[in-house]
């Protein structure tokens, strides 16, 4: 069995039956949003599901009967059933009639449902194909959520086998995505993290169909997605965007404060010849000119990227081009990896591999430059007042993030005397110091 076929099997499918009121629907939405982001597929019927979640209603007797019947049907047709929702507040009643359910969790306890799914149908975290940060299946706090807008990818990057594993780009229609975003915001989400393999290509597979949402017409494309999500009044953060000309329109929305002035663009390299060997999308674009234009249009833009160092055939001159590119691009947040051959990737054959000790040495040189730039860019913001989103507390210190920090992959802001700042809410702070990656801050004093 080769790696591709092993990986192909890793696509656990969850069926979902949602009964009850709009509140229960929001819980269902949150559970589905999170499962989708973790790589689960939502199964359309019992037969194709590996496990079924039944979100019940226990409001009146007829609703209880309907819920118990739905659990029975799921058990009969599938066998692996997790029960949640209002009727879950009375587990005895469910277990008396259906002792074989795997787990009963109560209303609005969506974390417990996800725990039960993880336990009985493990997500088999795969760092190579997963879009959520690699902290395994740790749950996203309630105040931010990953919003997956499409599956698969139409590109053919030579180091990547995701299109073989996940198939061609398959976008969700814009009204479906916007409704999901809206429900999440209603449920208390303060930050939406848009993810996909190629966010700038969103809708291309469907030919950008139009749909109505909240009385306006939107095309299923990146710009309208940003426009729609930007109207929800929360932070909207864009991940996995490529530097195509049509991204310029989204930069305008960033300059207007509609979506976060933050772009996560996996540039991967700065040498045109390496990018060509990588077969990267937009490899022929003049990315430095584009970055400069974006920064002119939106000076507060924060750019995050990842790079591959020591790609097959990378010469010292090409590596130096990458360093020069980075010096000019002045990216705020940078991660880098040494090239490592993925079984089945065409890059393994494009050129001789770079020796591991040279890869190591180049990675260290690259990260030194990246770190220096990051530190200098953070230092420029010290003294400024900024809005942050509070993620948690460590003693009297609140841990938060600025517009330029995605959860779990970027830096944090440590707010002294921040114990009273509520988790999941925005706060105004003054940035007082910075190191290579993180800020220190104090709450902005109330003038009254
Ligand atoms: S854009 Fe390239 S690296 Fe990203 S999923 Fe598609 S083929 Fe893979």
Tab-separated table of C-alpha atoms and ligand atoms in Angstrom, residues 128 152-163 197-198 242 266 268 278-281 346, ligand 1:
chain	number	residue	atom	x	y	z
A	128	UNK	CA	0.650	17.641	5.594
A	152	UNK	CA	-9.434	20.537	-2.980
A	153	UNK	CA	-7.222	22.503	-5.326
A	154	UNK	CA	-6.775	23.077	-9.068
A	155	UNK	CA	-3.053	23.888	-8.853
A	156	UNK	CA	-0.255	21.449	-9.534
A	157	UNK	CA	2.580	22.519	-7.235
A	158	UNK	CA	5.300	19.972	-7.765
A	159	UNK	CA	5.978	19.362	-4.048
A	160	UNK	CA	2.346	18.768	-3.166
A	161	UNK	CA	-0.012	15.819	-3.471
A	162	UNK	CA	-3.076	17.465	-1.950
A	163	UNK	CA	-4.917	17.640	-5.305
A	197	UNK	CA	-6.284	25.333	-0.097
A	198	UNK	CA	-6.466	28.345	-2.404
A	242	UNK	CA	-2.169	33.858	-3.801
A	266	UNK	CA	2.346	31.020	1.103
A	268	UNK	CA	7.280	29.496	-0.718
A	278	UNK	CA	7.796	24.359	-7.855
A	279	UNK	CA	5.046	25.136	-10.412
A	280	UNK	CA	3.591	27.655	-8.009
A	281	UNK	CA	0.412	29.545	-8.865
A	346	UNK	CA	6.881	15.273	-8.685
B	1	LIG	S1	-1.863	25.495	-4.082
B	1	LIG	FE1	-0.203	24.055	-4.474
B	1	LIG	S2	0.572	23.599	-2.412
B	1	LIG	FE2	-1.454	24.446	-2.134
B	1	LIG	S3	-2.823	22.655	-2.128
B	1	LIG	FE3	-2.757	23.415	-4.220
B	1	LIG	S4	-1.187	22.188	-5.200
B	1	LIG	FE4	-0.888	21.986	-2.980
